[in-house]
């Protein structure tokens, strides 16, 4: 008997879920295929990774440039993983994106592990599959942005929280909230969005008495606080002379960055700091309120409507599906400033919906259905069981994060990846709950109709999303979806009903699956990730915040004449500097950081650097609106313009970047989308096709 039990135990341990394995392989292909052919990804971060491989100081502070002049505008943890990868494999798009790919696949696996124990294997598989085919998850996991890393650690935190409840061990709870603090140092306050849901779940799910819960909660908050503040305080307590300027902040402070530019301004709208109010962001009904804030923003260039589908950019018009025919941006399903109109239905609007909301309605209906179906009617209404407590946890995540995106004024559409785990979890849980309702309730019970309702609503929403591209797919989704919904209601044969349900589920998976494939097919790794058929037309926006290219003749001139200067050259912003740092691994001073608007250096300090010979050249990339205008004016007054003929080219000639092999873009797409947030919109400046080099070496001679 003992031998038999041991044999069963060995069989259990060796068991492989082949369906999950296939899902994980699909995720790996979607997230990783072709990332070695996609240029320099988000070159703002790739530049930082290049710099971070050169010294521990740059590594610790996430310095944008090798000289340690200024940092990126995010904490360093996600970049640490990317830097380690780059140190092992060398700096390339593959190495800097690899951690995101692996964390993306890891998140799919964690979805399975989080859902399976309480709801069964099939629920776990569905959750993992929905996570895999969510378009913005694919797009995000193919970049060196921080979002895929953040999602992984948030899910790992929830896994530890479930362990804390099941095993009644305080160290699991402290570890769970410590991971939230760790995640703060990935993307700051975004990590805290799910904390209220976690606390609520612990209090309703833990079987310890209330006195212990109070003590345990206090210890959890201490661990969260310690891990949250360890890095920011270590930076802020270090003398400004001994570290880089904290990019994105107004007063060289990580804590200010966390609660300002990366905190309150995300909710209320960016009104101070590094970029002013971003044109096109926020509630579209409030344009009149933004006139004053945007009065200095230049008018976007006019685009020929006839070229909208030929790779040229068209600014958003109303709320048409982002990235689609009437109002989309090439490069895919997401215009970087079109986040729809604030309100309870914003996530369903076409600005955000094609990135995240394909199965949102299915998840919401499933959430309600499963909470009701799994209820134990022998208990009072407030005495919920373990399954319902899990539903409360994921509902809390959905409501908190969805509520933020419904009202917030300042975010990119790709941030909505934060909703993907909750949608995936509630889709898996909800489907199992709705299938159970079909089995145990008859047609006279309203609970019988949850699944046909979910399928009907979901197919109608999806049909709207695809209508601007594929009329045949719109009709197919509607016909099968509505027919299947009616079939579930009226067909009495269980065998036929089972086939109808399978057909309907395949139908609602078709469109999001195709959308999720577009970044992979187009081999994109975008600074502003997105998904959608326009990626297949324009081959994506494969540049980062800069053009992704350098003027090789100019570069050769600068390297030849750099001498003992510390910086290869100085420039206004990171977009101009990044490609040169990536290619040469030399220091380039981005005076004003990401947008050219950080007050990181004074005129007197800049003069000292020029006088001491640390800066010999200034490259004007044609960007206006910098807060360092006094420095630029001084340069233009006292510096000597270097004729393009001196280095054997014209002022606007650009060649392909070297070892990273990024493709050049053309027309308005190259001029407006190749910078992470378009110069004229992100910083109030305008991008010119020309660049001007100033020689500063003779000013003090």
XYZ file of C-alpha atoms in Angstrom:
701
model
C 0.000 0.000 0.000
C 2.834 2.334 0.900
C 4.610 1.544 -2.360
C 1.431 2.320 -4.258
C 1.125 5.705 -2.528
C 4.753 6.463 -3.274
C 4.219 5.564 -6.924
C 1.202 7.858 -7.099
C 3.185 10.638 -5.443
C 6.000 10.268 -7.979
C 3.467 10.264 -10.798
C 1.905 13.451 -9.435
C 5.257 15.189 -9.130
C 6.249 14.255 -12.662
C 2.921 15.219 -14.183
C 3.177 17.837 -16.915
C 0.196 19.891 -18.000
C 0.764 19.761 -21.746
C -1.981 22.267 -22.493
C -0.300 24.772 -20.171
C 3.033 23.954 -21.810
C 1.591 24.778 -25.226
C 0.173 28.056 -23.876
C 3.584 28.973 -22.455
C 5.269 28.181 -25.778
C 2.726 30.368 -27.587
C 3.505 33.160 -25.137
C 7.238 32.735 -25.666
C 6.847 32.975 -29.446
C 4.478 35.955 -29.301
C 6.656 37.858 -26.857
C 10.100 36.924 -28.130
C 10.063 36.136 -31.850
C 11.984 38.662 -33.920
C 13.076 40.852 -31.006
C 16.651 40.485 -32.226
C 15.705 42.345 -35.425
C 13.940 45.391 -34.045
C 16.494 48.148 -33.576
C 17.170 49.679 -30.174
C 13.666 49.303 -28.643
C 13.009 52.227 -26.307
C 16.384 53.878 -26.801
C 15.844 56.136 -23.776
C 16.188 53.017 -21.629
C 18.656 51.291 -23.947
C 20.943 54.283 -23.561
C 20.657 53.944 -19.785
C 21.398 50.217 -19.989
C 24.459 50.984 -22.114
C 25.620 53.396 -19.427
C 24.717 51.098 -16.528
C 26.966 48.343 -17.868
C 29.970 50.651 -17.491
C 30.043 51.306 -13.752
C 28.285 50.319 -10.537
C 27.461 53.985 -9.878
C 25.586 54.227 -13.164
C 23.978 50.844 -12.413
C 22.748 51.879 -8.965
C 21.310 55.237 -10.012
C 20.058 54.244 -13.499
C 22.149 56.897 -15.205
C 21.032 57.801 -18.704
C 24.581 58.641 -19.831
C 27.972 57.055 -19.138
C 29.219 60.199 -17.371
C 26.507 59.945 -14.742
C 25.069 63.384 -15.481
C 21.332 62.580 -15.325
C 19.119 59.539 -14.722
C 16.076 58.217 -16.506
C 12.700 59.196 -15.043
C 11.976 55.771 -13.518
C 13.487 53.704 -10.694
C 16.259 51.260 -11.618
C 15.013 47.767 -10.677
C 13.607 46.717 -14.065
C 16.680 48.205 -15.731
C 18.909 46.198 -13.396
C 17.596 42.955 -14.891
C 18.079 44.336 -18.400
C 21.593 45.531 -17.598
C 22.568 42.109 -16.267
C 21.272 40.583 -19.493
C 23.182 43.159 -21.546
C 26.325 42.485 -19.534
C 26.042 38.780 -20.371
C 25.000 39.012 -24.032
C 26.203 42.493 -24.980
C 23.982 45.510 -25.579
C 21.481 44.688 -28.292
C 17.737 44.760 -28.681
C 17.609 41.050 -27.871
C 19.515 41.410 -24.603
C 17.644 44.459 -23.314
C 14.237 42.977 -24.184
C 14.962 39.420 -23.011
C 14.010 40.047 -19.344
C 10.632 41.474 -20.400
C 10.007 38.425 -22.574
C 10.813 36.055 -19.727
C 8.817 38.029 -17.177
C 5.890 38.071 -19.608
C 5.972 34.277 -19.938
C 6.431 34.018 -16.180
C 3.277 36.082 -15.651
C 1.302 33.663 -17.821
C 2.521 30.782 -15.654
C 1.691 32.643 -12.439
C -1.852 33.240 -13.681
C -2.235 29.467 -13.930
C -0.758 28.913 -10.484
C -2.981 31.567 -8.907
C -6.276 30.324 -10.346
C -5.870 26.525 -10.492
C -5.775 25.690 -6.745
C -9.217 27.122 -6.005
C -11.037 26.828 -9.344
C -9.481 23.889 -11.108
C -7.094 23.159 -13.961
C -9.348 24.401 -16.752
C -9.935 27.743 -15.057
C -6.170 28.130 -14.668
C -5.590 27.303 -18.315
C -8.206 29.787 -19.496
C -6.705 32.526 -17.313
C -3.223 31.782 -18.663
C -4.478 31.753 -22.255
C -6.395 35.034 -21.899
C -3.280 36.632 -20.412
C -1.250 35.321 -23.356
C -3.529 36.719 -26.085
C -4.210 40.124 -24.536
C -2.774 42.425 -27.239
C -1.147 45.005 -24.984
C 0.507 42.248 -22.939
C 2.208 40.995 -26.108
C 3.245 44.492 -27.173
C 4.573 45.388 -23.703
C 6.450 42.124 -23.282
C 8.388 42.806 -26.497
C 9.937 46.051 -25.197
C 12.434 47.187 -22.601
C 9.783 49.231 -20.820
C 9.088 48.339 -17.182
C 5.498 47.111 -17.423
C 6.037 43.390 -18.043
C 8.501 43.265 -15.151
C 6.050 45.061 -12.861
C 3.170 42.709 -13.668
C 5.295 39.658 -12.909
C 6.269 40.847 -9.445
C 2.736 41.963 -8.613
C 1.460 38.490 -9.492
C 4.269 36.919 -7.483
C 3.190 39.084 -4.563
C -0.376 37.752 -4.870
C 0.936 34.188 -4.961
C 2.770 34.815 -1.692
C -0.345 36.413 -0.239
C -2.345 33.285 -1.005
C 0.391 31.241 0.646
C 0.143 33.470 3.723
C -3.598 32.795 3.986
C -3.375 29.063 3.320
C -0.374 28.319 5.536
C -1.027 31.004 8.208
C 2.647 32.020 8.111
C 3.555 35.641 8.770
C 6.750 35.529 6.689
C 4.692 34.809 3.535
C 2.589 37.886 4.281
C 5.614 40.072 4.942
C 7.259 38.747 1.796
C 4.148 39.534 -0.216
C 4.046 43.169 0.827
C 7.829 43.460 0.638
C 7.480 42.548 -3.051
C 5.031 45.421 -3.457
C 7.703 47.709 -2.014
C 10.213 46.130 -4.386
C 7.764 46.747 -7.236
C 7.535 50.408 -6.242
C 11.133 50.629 -7.389
C 10.093 49.273 -10.774
C 7.433 51.843 -11.652
C 6.694 53.719 -8.436
C 3.114 54.320 -7.258
C 1.640 52.139 -9.995
C 2.633 49.169 -7.831
C 0.440 50.399 -4.956
C -2.770 50.334 -6.985
C -3.673 46.812 -5.841
C -2.666 47.170 -2.175
C -6.236 47.903 -0.910
C -7.495 44.743 -2.638
C -4.699 42.728 -1.034
C -5.467 44.052 2.438
C -9.184 43.393 2.030
C -8.492 39.854 0.841
C -6.186 39.122 3.777
C -8.723 40.355 6.298
C -11.636 38.369 4.885
C -9.641 35.245 3.980
C -7.213 34.814 6.868
C -8.486 32.463 9.563
C -6.495 34.054 12.390
C -8.207 36.211 15.008
C -8.545 39.945 14.555
C -5.802 40.796 17.061
C -3.272 38.744 15.104
C -4.539 40.253 11.863
C -3.780 43.717 13.180
C -0.252 42.716 14.210
C 0.357 40.864 10.952
C -0.931 43.792 8.911
C 1.379 46.179 10.762
C 4.365 43.928 10.097
C 3.353 43.669 6.441
C 3.174 47.453 6.180
C 6.603 47.753 7.764
C 8.095 45.364 5.218
C 6.372 47.276 2.422
C 7.680 50.602 3.721
C 11.248 49.391 4.147
C 11.473 47.920 0.645
C 9.718 50.959 -0.824
C 11.972 53.580 0.702
C 15.338 51.810 0.786
C 16.477 52.903 -2.667
C 14.761 56.339 -2.911
C 16.091 57.485 0.458
C 19.561 56.195 -0.321
C 19.510 58.420 -3.406
C 17.955 61.501 -1.851
C 20.316 61.327 1.129
C 23.344 61.237 -1.157
C 24.908 64.589 -1.967
C 23.817 65.908 -5.359
C 27.524 66.351 -6.194
C 28.092 62.617 -5.850
C 25.275 61.290 -8.020
C 23.422 62.036 -11.259
C 20.550 64.501 -11.351
C 17.238 62.682 -10.847
C 15.619 62.926 -14.267
C 11.971 63.944 -14.339
C 12.071 65.819 -11.042
C 12.150 69.561 -10.526
C 14.329 69.528 -7.421
C 16.604 66.526 -7.945
C 14.597 64.184 -5.703
C 13.363 60.611 -6.170
C 10.555 61.119 -3.675
C 9.383 64.197 -5.551
C 9.497 62.224 -8.791
C 7.477 59.403 -7.225
C 4.684 61.535 -5.820
C 4.740 64.263 -8.475
C 5.521 63.439 -12.090
C 5.044 59.688 -11.561
C 2.341 60.097 -8.926
C -0.370 62.714 -8.518
C 0.182 64.119 -12.001
C -0.768 60.767 -13.509
C -4.205 61.140 -11.962
C -4.717 64.886 -12.185
C -2.820 65.626 -15.380
C 0.710 66.847 -15.908
C 0.834 70.528 -15.095
C 4.355 70.956 -13.732
C 7.735 69.411 -14.027
C 9.372 67.949 -17.035
C 6.896 68.413 -19.758
C 4.107 70.852 -19.006
C 0.637 69.728 -19.939
C 0.761 67.192 -22.734
C -1.294 68.158 -25.702
C -4.033 65.648 -26.391
C -3.938 63.991 -23.006
C -6.780 63.721 -20.547
C -10.512 64.077 -20.819
C -11.305 65.141 -24.329
C -14.331 67.053 -23.108
C -12.076 69.352 -21.148
C -10.139 70.840 -24.013
C -11.304 74.306 -23.146
C -9.823 73.941 -19.695
C -6.457 73.100 -21.157
C -6.199 76.052 -23.493
C -4.138 78.060 -21.070
C -1.826 75.182 -20.282
C -1.380 74.387 -23.948
C -1.187 77.891 -25.342
C 2.516 77.546 -26.006
C 2.147 74.206 -27.720
C 2.738 74.457 -31.453
C 0.132 73.275 -33.887
C 0.760 69.722 -35.079
C 1.806 69.456 -38.699
C -0.937 68.816 -41.195
C -1.074 65.379 -42.684
C -2.433 64.557 -46.077
C -5.564 62.456 -45.521
C -4.803 60.458 -48.617
C -1.657 59.122 -46.979
C -3.234 57.925 -43.763
C -2.873 54.244 -44.608
C 0.515 54.563 -46.320
C 2.640 54.702 -43.214
C 1.994 58.355 -42.411
C 0.625 59.501 -39.105
C -2.879 60.821 -38.659
C -3.818 62.562 -35.451
C -6.728 61.052 -33.506
C -10.213 62.081 -34.494
C -12.891 61.575 -31.889
C -13.030 58.101 -30.475
C -12.534 55.900 -33.510
C -10.678 52.688 -32.820
C -7.086 53.613 -32.153
C -4.795 52.350 -34.816
C -7.681 51.764 -37.212
C -8.917 53.368 -40.337
C -10.536 56.554 -39.226
C -8.254 58.083 -36.697
C -5.560 55.621 -35.913
C -1.837 55.930 -35.849
C 0.405 53.695 -37.843
C 2.419 51.553 -35.622
C -0.587 50.060 -34.468
C -3.417 50.007 -32.207
C -2.508 52.829 -29.933
C -2.143 56.543 -30.419
C 0.149 57.713 -27.650
C -2.088 60.594 -26.610
C -5.573 59.343 -27.368
C -6.890 57.847 -24.127
C -10.547 58.519 -24.792
C -13.039 60.452 -22.704
C -12.911 60.081 -18.935
C -15.864 58.223 -17.499
C -17.100 54.764 -16.479
C -17.055 53.495 -20.075
C -13.624 54.805 -21.044
C -12.050 51.339 -21.075
C -14.640 50.180 -23.600
C -14.053 53.142 -25.899
C -12.100 52.528 -29.053
C -9.101 54.529 -27.872
C -8.199 51.902 -25.258
C -10.465 48.943 -25.988
C -8.528 47.306 -28.862
C -5.491 47.089 -26.606
C -7.027 45.612 -23.458
C -10.824 45.247 -23.420
C -11.641 42.443 -25.875
C -12.760 40.190 -23.016
C -13.483 42.815 -20.360
C -17.259 42.484 -20.666
C -16.927 38.686 -20.526
C -14.836 39.006 -17.361
C -17.303 41.372 -15.672
C -20.330 39.193 -16.395
C -18.333 36.121 -15.395
C -17.310 37.808 -12.161
C -20.942 38.427 -11.197
C -22.034 34.984 -12.320
C -19.292 33.081 -10.506
C -19.775 35.001 -7.266
C -23.459 34.039 -7.310
C -22.983 30.454 -8.535
C -20.231 29.616 -6.060
C -22.201 31.009 -3.117
C -23.146 28.651 -0.299
C -26.804 29.375 0.262
C -26.708 27.672 3.646
C -24.689 30.627 4.898
C -25.684 34.206 5.501
C -24.960 36.700 2.717
C -21.822 38.022 4.424
C -20.388 34.563 5.164
C -18.559 34.050 1.902
C -16.573 30.942 1.012
C -13.011 30.552 -0.260
C -13.952 30.816 -3.933
C -15.895 34.017 -3.352
C -12.958 35.478 -1.424
C -10.729 34.841 -4.428
C -13.289 36.555 -6.634
C -13.263 39.534 -4.267
C -9.471 39.756 -4.626
C -9.539 39.870 -8.423
C -12.587 42.120 -8.473
C -10.720 44.511 -6.200
C -7.807 44.570 -8.638
C -10.176 45.209 -11.563
C -12.158 47.944 -9.818
C -9.160 49.807 -8.392
C -7.081 49.783 -11.569
C -10.066 50.221 -13.879
C -11.299 53.096 -11.738
C -7.958 54.865 -12.049
C -7.838 54.556 -15.827
C -11.462 55.692 -16.049
C -10.698 59.078 -14.488
C -6.942 59.660 -14.861
C -5.677 62.458 -17.083
C -2.114 61.429 -17.893
C -1.149 57.959 -19.079
C -0.307 56.060 -22.232
C -2.670 53.344 -23.516
C -0.033 50.687 -22.933
C -0.228 51.290 -19.163
C -3.527 49.396 -19.293
C -1.533 46.171 -19.107
C -2.237 46.622 -15.388
C -5.780 45.393 -16.078
C -4.717 42.242 -17.901
C -4.254 39.941 -14.868
C -7.673 40.776 -13.427
C -9.397 40.314 -16.792
C -7.594 37.012 -17.345
C -8.385 35.720 -13.856
C -12.048 36.683 -13.946
C -12.415 35.262 -17.469
C -11.145 31.882 -16.323
C -13.099 31.916 -13.069
C -16.175 33.342 -14.744
C -16.264 30.821 -17.559
C -16.161 27.918 -15.108
C -18.876 29.575 -13.031
C -21.128 30.198 -16.018
C -20.673 26.624 -17.287
C -21.627 25.382 -13.843
C -24.749 27.547 -13.966
C -25.776 25.861 -17.221
C -25.516 22.460 -15.542
C -27.306 23.118 -12.263
C -29.972 25.624 -13.256
C -32.821 25.309 -15.734
C -34.086 27.840 -18.255
C -36.536 29.274 -15.741
C -33.650 30.467 -13.564
C -32.026 33.763 -14.529
C -28.604 32.345 -13.641
C -28.871 30.012 -16.632
C -28.505 32.996 -18.977
C -25.157 34.355 -17.778
C -23.069 32.583 -20.433
C -25.235 33.423 -23.467
C -25.391 37.023 -22.240
C -21.605 37.198 -21.839
C -21.030 35.767 -25.322
C -23.575 38.089 -26.957
C -22.220 41.262 -25.318
C -18.609 40.301 -25.967
C -19.180 39.519 -29.639
C -20.982 42.817 -30.218
C -18.153 44.758 -28.597
C -15.522 42.886 -30.584
C -17.448 43.340 -33.811
C -17.353 47.103 -33.248
C -13.602 47.046 -32.636
C -12.867 45.177 -35.887
C -15.461 46.984 -38.005
C -13.018 49.647 -39.221
C -10.757 46.993 -40.682
C -12.499 43.799 -41.654
C -16.183 43.838 -42.560
C -16.198 40.085 -43.138
C -14.777 39.448 -39.650
C -17.361 41.772 -38.135
C -20.152 39.790 -39.755
C -18.551 36.450 -38.830
C -18.180 37.374 -35.161
C -21.727 38.720 -34.934
C -23.380 35.821 -36.742
C -21.585 33.080 -34.808
C -21.767 34.908 -31.492
C -25.450 35.766 -31.611
C -26.388 32.390 -33.093
C -24.410 30.591 -30.403
C -26.016 32.663 -27.659
C -29.485 31.777 -28.929
C -28.410 28.173 -29.403
C -27.341 27.876 -25.781
C -30.727 29.176 -24.726
C -32.941 27.060 -26.964
C -30.973 23.885 -27.809
C -31.892 21.106 -25.415
C -29.372 18.497 -26.561
C -26.378 18.671 -24.233
C -24.083 17.195 -26.881
C -24.990 19.855 -29.440
C -24.940 22.606 -26.814
C -21.381 21.631 -25.896
C -20.281 22.071 -29.520
C -22.079 25.415 -29.726
C -20.328 26.650 -26.573
C -16.925 25.607 -27.931
C -17.644 27.408 -31.218
C -18.686 30.569 -29.384
C -15.583 30.567 -27.188
C -13.328 30.122 -30.211
C -15.157 33.000 -31.902
C -14.544 35.471 -29.075
C -10.869 34.453 -29.046
C -10.264 35.047 -32.768
C -10.001 38.837 -32.847
C -7.860 39.355 -29.709
C -5.612 36.499 -30.841
C -5.045 38.163 -34.204
C -4.486 41.592 -32.636
C -1.963 40.052 -30.252
C -0.079 38.503 -33.163
C 0.458 41.803 -34.996
C 3.465 43.023 -32.951
C 5.095 39.624 -33.458
C 4.389 39.471 -37.188
C 5.643 43.047 -37.634
C 8.636 42.269 -35.366
C 8.162 45.458 -33.379
C 9.726 46.482 -30.108
C 8.321 49.944 -29.671
C 8.990 52.684 -27.156
C 5.228 53.183 -27.120
C 3.973 49.580 -27.375
C 0.736 48.882 -29.194
C -1.014 46.183 -31.181
C -3.238 46.281 -34.237
C -3.334 45.705 -38.008
C -1.696 49.051 -38.770
C 1.534 47.518 -37.502
C 1.388 45.223 -40.498
C 1.085 48.203 -42.855
C 3.708 50.452 -41.325
C 5.909 47.725 -39.817
C 5.584 49.475 -36.507
C 7.367 52.366 -34.890
C 10.638 50.597 -34.386
C 12.433 53.675 -33.128
C 12.559 54.801 -29.554
C 12.404 58.318 -28.224
C 14.938 59.487 -30.779
C 15.176 58.868 -34.465
C 17.138 55.714 -33.764
C 19.857 56.969 -36.103
C 23.052 58.948 -36.001
C 24.687 61.175 -38.537
C 27.777 59.047 -39.095
C 29.782 61.783 -40.793
C 29.032 64.158 -37.942
C 29.888 61.448 -35.434
C 33.233 60.806 -37.087
C 34.006 64.531 -36.905
C 33.082 64.701 -33.206
C 35.138 61.654 -32.286
C 38.134 63.004 -34.153
C 37.956 66.367 -32.392
C 36.781 65.306 -28.928
C 40.291 65.334 -27.506
C 40.217 65.223 -23.705
C 36.652 66.494 -23.413
C 34.476 64.518 -21.010
C 31.438 64.675 -23.281
C 31.300 63.849 -26.957
C 28.845 66.729 -27.206
C 25.985 68.321 -25.320
C 22.408 68.575 -26.550
C 19.036 69.652 -25.217
C 17.263 66.335 -24.687
C 17.646 62.589 -24.408
C 16.024 61.915 -27.782
C 18.947 63.468 -29.609
C 21.564 61.988 -27.291
C 20.374 58.369 -26.978
C 21.369 56.955 -30.411
C 24.886 58.378 -30.069
C 25.345 56.924 -26.584
C 24.126 53.517 -27.723
C 26.422 53.448 -30.734
C 29.599 54.906 -29.216
C 29.143 54.083 -25.496
C 30.535 57.568 -24.885
C 29.108 60.301 -22.701
C 26.670 62.724 -24.296
C 25.091 65.377 -22.109
C 21.313 65.607 -22.430
C 21.101 68.938 -20.621
C 17.373 68.841 -19.900
C 16.827 65.114 -19.645
C 14.032 63.260 -21.402
C 12.073 66.234 -22.754
C 14.818 68.825 -22.523
C 12.910 70.457 -19.666
C 14.637 69.212 -16.501
C 16.437 72.023 -14.633
C 19.486 69.813 -14.235
C 22.195 72.381 -14.946
C 22.616 76.142 -14.602
C 24.187 78.502 -17.087
C 27.117 79.193 -14.746
C 27.803 75.476 -14.319
C 27.605 74.934 -18.066
C 30.061 77.787 -18.624
C 32.481 76.147 -16.173
C 32.324 72.876 -18.110
C 33.006 74.713 -21.362
C 35.829 76.708 -19.825
C 37.483 73.576 -18.405
C 37.242 71.849 -21.787
C 34.829 69.132 -20.667
C 32.299 70.225 -23.311
C 33.549 71.312 -26.728
C 30.450 70.917 -28.908
C 26.723 71.485 -28.692
C 24.331 69.785 -31.123
C 21.082 71.631 -31.700
C 18.582 69.038 -32.871
C 16.025 71.692 -33.792
C 14.026 71.290 -30.586
C 12.542 74.327 -28.890
C 10.736 74.708 -25.587
C 13.672 73.718 -23.349
C 13.872 75.104 -19.824
C 17.579 75.554 -20.537
C 16.859 78.317 -23.038
C 19.344 80.646 -21.309
C 22.114 78.133 -21.994
C 21.008 77.632 -25.587
C 20.841 81.398 -26.163
C 24.344 81.788 -24.723
C 25.619 79.003 -26.981
C 24.078 80.553 -30.074
C 25.489 83.941 -29.159
C 29.060 82.896 -28.379
C 29.509 79.537 -30.075
C 30.659 79.079 -33.645
C 28.446 77.240 -36.085
C 30.187 74.330 -37.734
C 29.352 74.058 -41.403
C 28.074 70.666 -42.441
C 30.577 70.750 -45.264
C 33.320 70.576 -42.624
C 32.423 66.982 -41.838
C 31.395 66.109 -45.368
C 27.628 66.165 -45.422
C 24.487 68.256 -45.242
C 22.920 69.339 -41.992
C 20.009 66.966 -42.353
C 21.758 63.888 -43.743
C 21.347 60.842 -41.523
C 22.621 57.333 -41.952
C 21.446 54.126 -40.449
C 22.592 53.384 -36.957
C 25.374 50.859 -36.859
C 25.363 47.666 -34.871
C 21.746 47.832 -33.754
C 20.484 47.992 -37.321
C 17.387 50.122 -36.763
C 15.272 50.786 -39.840
C 14.658 54.338 -40.989
C 11.107 55.584 -41.107
C 9.747 58.123 -43.557
C 7.381 61.066 -43.761
C 5.334 62.171 -40.808
C 5.850 58.812 -39.105
C 9.608 59.427 -38.891
C 9.154 63.034 -37.853
C 6.423 62.605 -35.272
C 6.319 59.026 -33.978
C 10.002 58.176 -33.870
C 10.553 60.188 -30.738
C 8.982 58.502 -27.776
C 6.316 61.111 -27.447
C 6.863 63.395 -30.442
C 8.865 66.504 -29.764
C 6.154 69.019 -30.551
C 3.711 67.322 -28.199
C 5.859 66.051 -25.384
C 7.806 69.196 -24.638
C 6.253 72.042 -26.496
C 9.017 71.966 -29.057
C 9.101 71.281 -32.749
C 11.243 68.869 -34.670
C 13.165 70.231 -37.607
C 14.773 68.130 -40.282
C 18.080 69.963 -39.773
C 20.613 69.900 -36.961
C 23.209 72.491 -36.157
C 26.573 71.881 -34.500
C 28.194 74.622 -32.408
C 31.909 74.687 -31.584
C 32.397 76.003 -28.038
C 36.101 75.304 -27.693
C 37.266 78.804 -28.560
C 34.836 80.824 -26.425
C 37.314 81.299 -23.564
C 40.470 81.530 -25.665
